[in-house]
């Protein structure tokens, strides 16, 4: 993580109560809970944007029969390898 900037904002009491419950059980501070939540949200948002771009690309140039066969063989190879993902 690069440079950090302190940010002040308002939050409703119910949300703050839930955050405080997380602090007690899993996190060191309210700030850590919020940092983790923002980081996770941004990561999900980025993944969703990548999915949209890929779907758009495959819509313009759909896979052909050869690619479908290779994709299926790849999946079979992964399954046969019994990898612990």
Coordinates of C-alpha atoms in Angstrom, one line a residue:
X1 CA 0.0 0.0 0.0
X2 CA 1.3 3.5 -0.9
X3 CA 0.7 6.8 0.8
X4 CA -2.3 6.9 3.1
X5 CA -4.7 9.8 3.7
X6 CA -6.9 10.3 6.7
X7 CA -10.6 10.6 5.7
X8 CA -13.4 11.8 8.0
X9 CA -17.0 10.8 7.2
X10 CA -20.3 10.3 8.9
X11 CA -21.9 6.9 9.4
X12 CA -25.3 5.9 10.8
X13 CA -25.4 4.5 14.4
X14 CA -26.6 1.0 13.3
X15 CA -23.7 0.5 11.0
X16 CA -21.2 1.8 13.6
X17 CA -22.7 -0.7 16.1
X18 CA -22.0 -3.5 13.6
X19 CA -18.5 -2.3 13.0
X20 CA -17.8 -2.2 16.7
X21 CA -19.0 -5.8 17.0
X22 CA -16.4 -6.8 14.3
X23 CA -13.7 -4.9 16.1
X24 CA -14.3 -6.9 19.3
X25 CA -14.1 -10.2 17.5
X26 CA -11.8 -9.9 14.5
X27 CA -10.2 -6.6 13.9
X28 CA -8.0 -4.2 15.8
X29 CA -9.9 -1.0 15.1
X30 CA -12.9 0.6 13.4
X31 CA -10.5 2.0 10.8
X32 CA -9.2 -1.5 10.0
X33 CA -12.7 -2.8 9.5
X34 CA -13.5 0.1 7.1
X35 CA -10.2 -0.3 5.2
X36 CA -10.8 -4.0 4.7
X37 CA -14.3 -3.4 3.6
X38 CA -13.3 -0.7 1.1
X39 CA -10.4 -2.8 -0.2
X40 CA -12.7 -5.8 -0.7
X41 CA -15.4 -3.7 -2.4
X42 CA -12.9 -2.2 -4.8
X43 CA -11.5 -5.6 -5.6
X44 CA -15.0 -7.0 -6.4
X45 CA -15.8 -3.9 -8.5
X46 CA -12.6 -4.4 -10.5
X47 CA -13.3 -8.1 -11.0
X48 CA -16.8 -7.2 -12.2
X49 CA -15.4 -4.6 -14.7
X50 CA -13.0 -7.2 -16.0
X51 CA -15.9 -9.6 -16.5
X52 CA -17.8 -7.0 -18.5
X53 CA -14.9 -6.3 -20.7
X54 CA -14.3 -10.0 -21.3
X55 CA -18.0 -10.7 -22.0
X56 CA -18.0 -7.8 -24.5
X57 CA -14.9 -9.1 -26.2
X58 CA -16.2 -12.6 -26.5
X59 CA -19.5 -11.2 -27.8
X60 CA -17.6 -9.4 -30.6
X61 CA -15.4 -12.5 -31.4
X62 CA -17.1 -15.6 -30.0
X63 CA -15.1 -18.7 -29.5
X64 CA -15.2 -21.3 -32.3
X65 CA -15.4 -25.0 -32.1
X66 CA -11.7 -25.5 -31.8
X67 CA -11.5 -23.2 -28.8
X68 CA -14.4 -25.0 -27.2
X69 CA -12.6 -28.3 -27.6
X70 CA -9.4 -27.0 -26.1
X71 CA -11.3 -25.4 -23.2
X72 CA -13.0 -28.6 -22.4
X73 CA -9.7 -30.5 -22.6
X74 CA -8.1 -28.0 -20.2
X75 CA -10.9 -28.5 -17.7
X76 CA -10.5 -32.2 -17.9
X77 CA -6.8 -31.9 -17.4
X78 CA -7.3 -29.8 -14.3
X79 CA -9.8 -32.2 -12.9
X80 CA -7.5 -35.2 -13.6
X81 CA -4.7 -33.4 -11.8
X82 CA -6.7 -33.4 -8.6
X83 CA -5.2 -30.0 -7.7
X84 CA -6.0 -28.5 -4.3
X85 CA -7.2 -25.0 -5.2

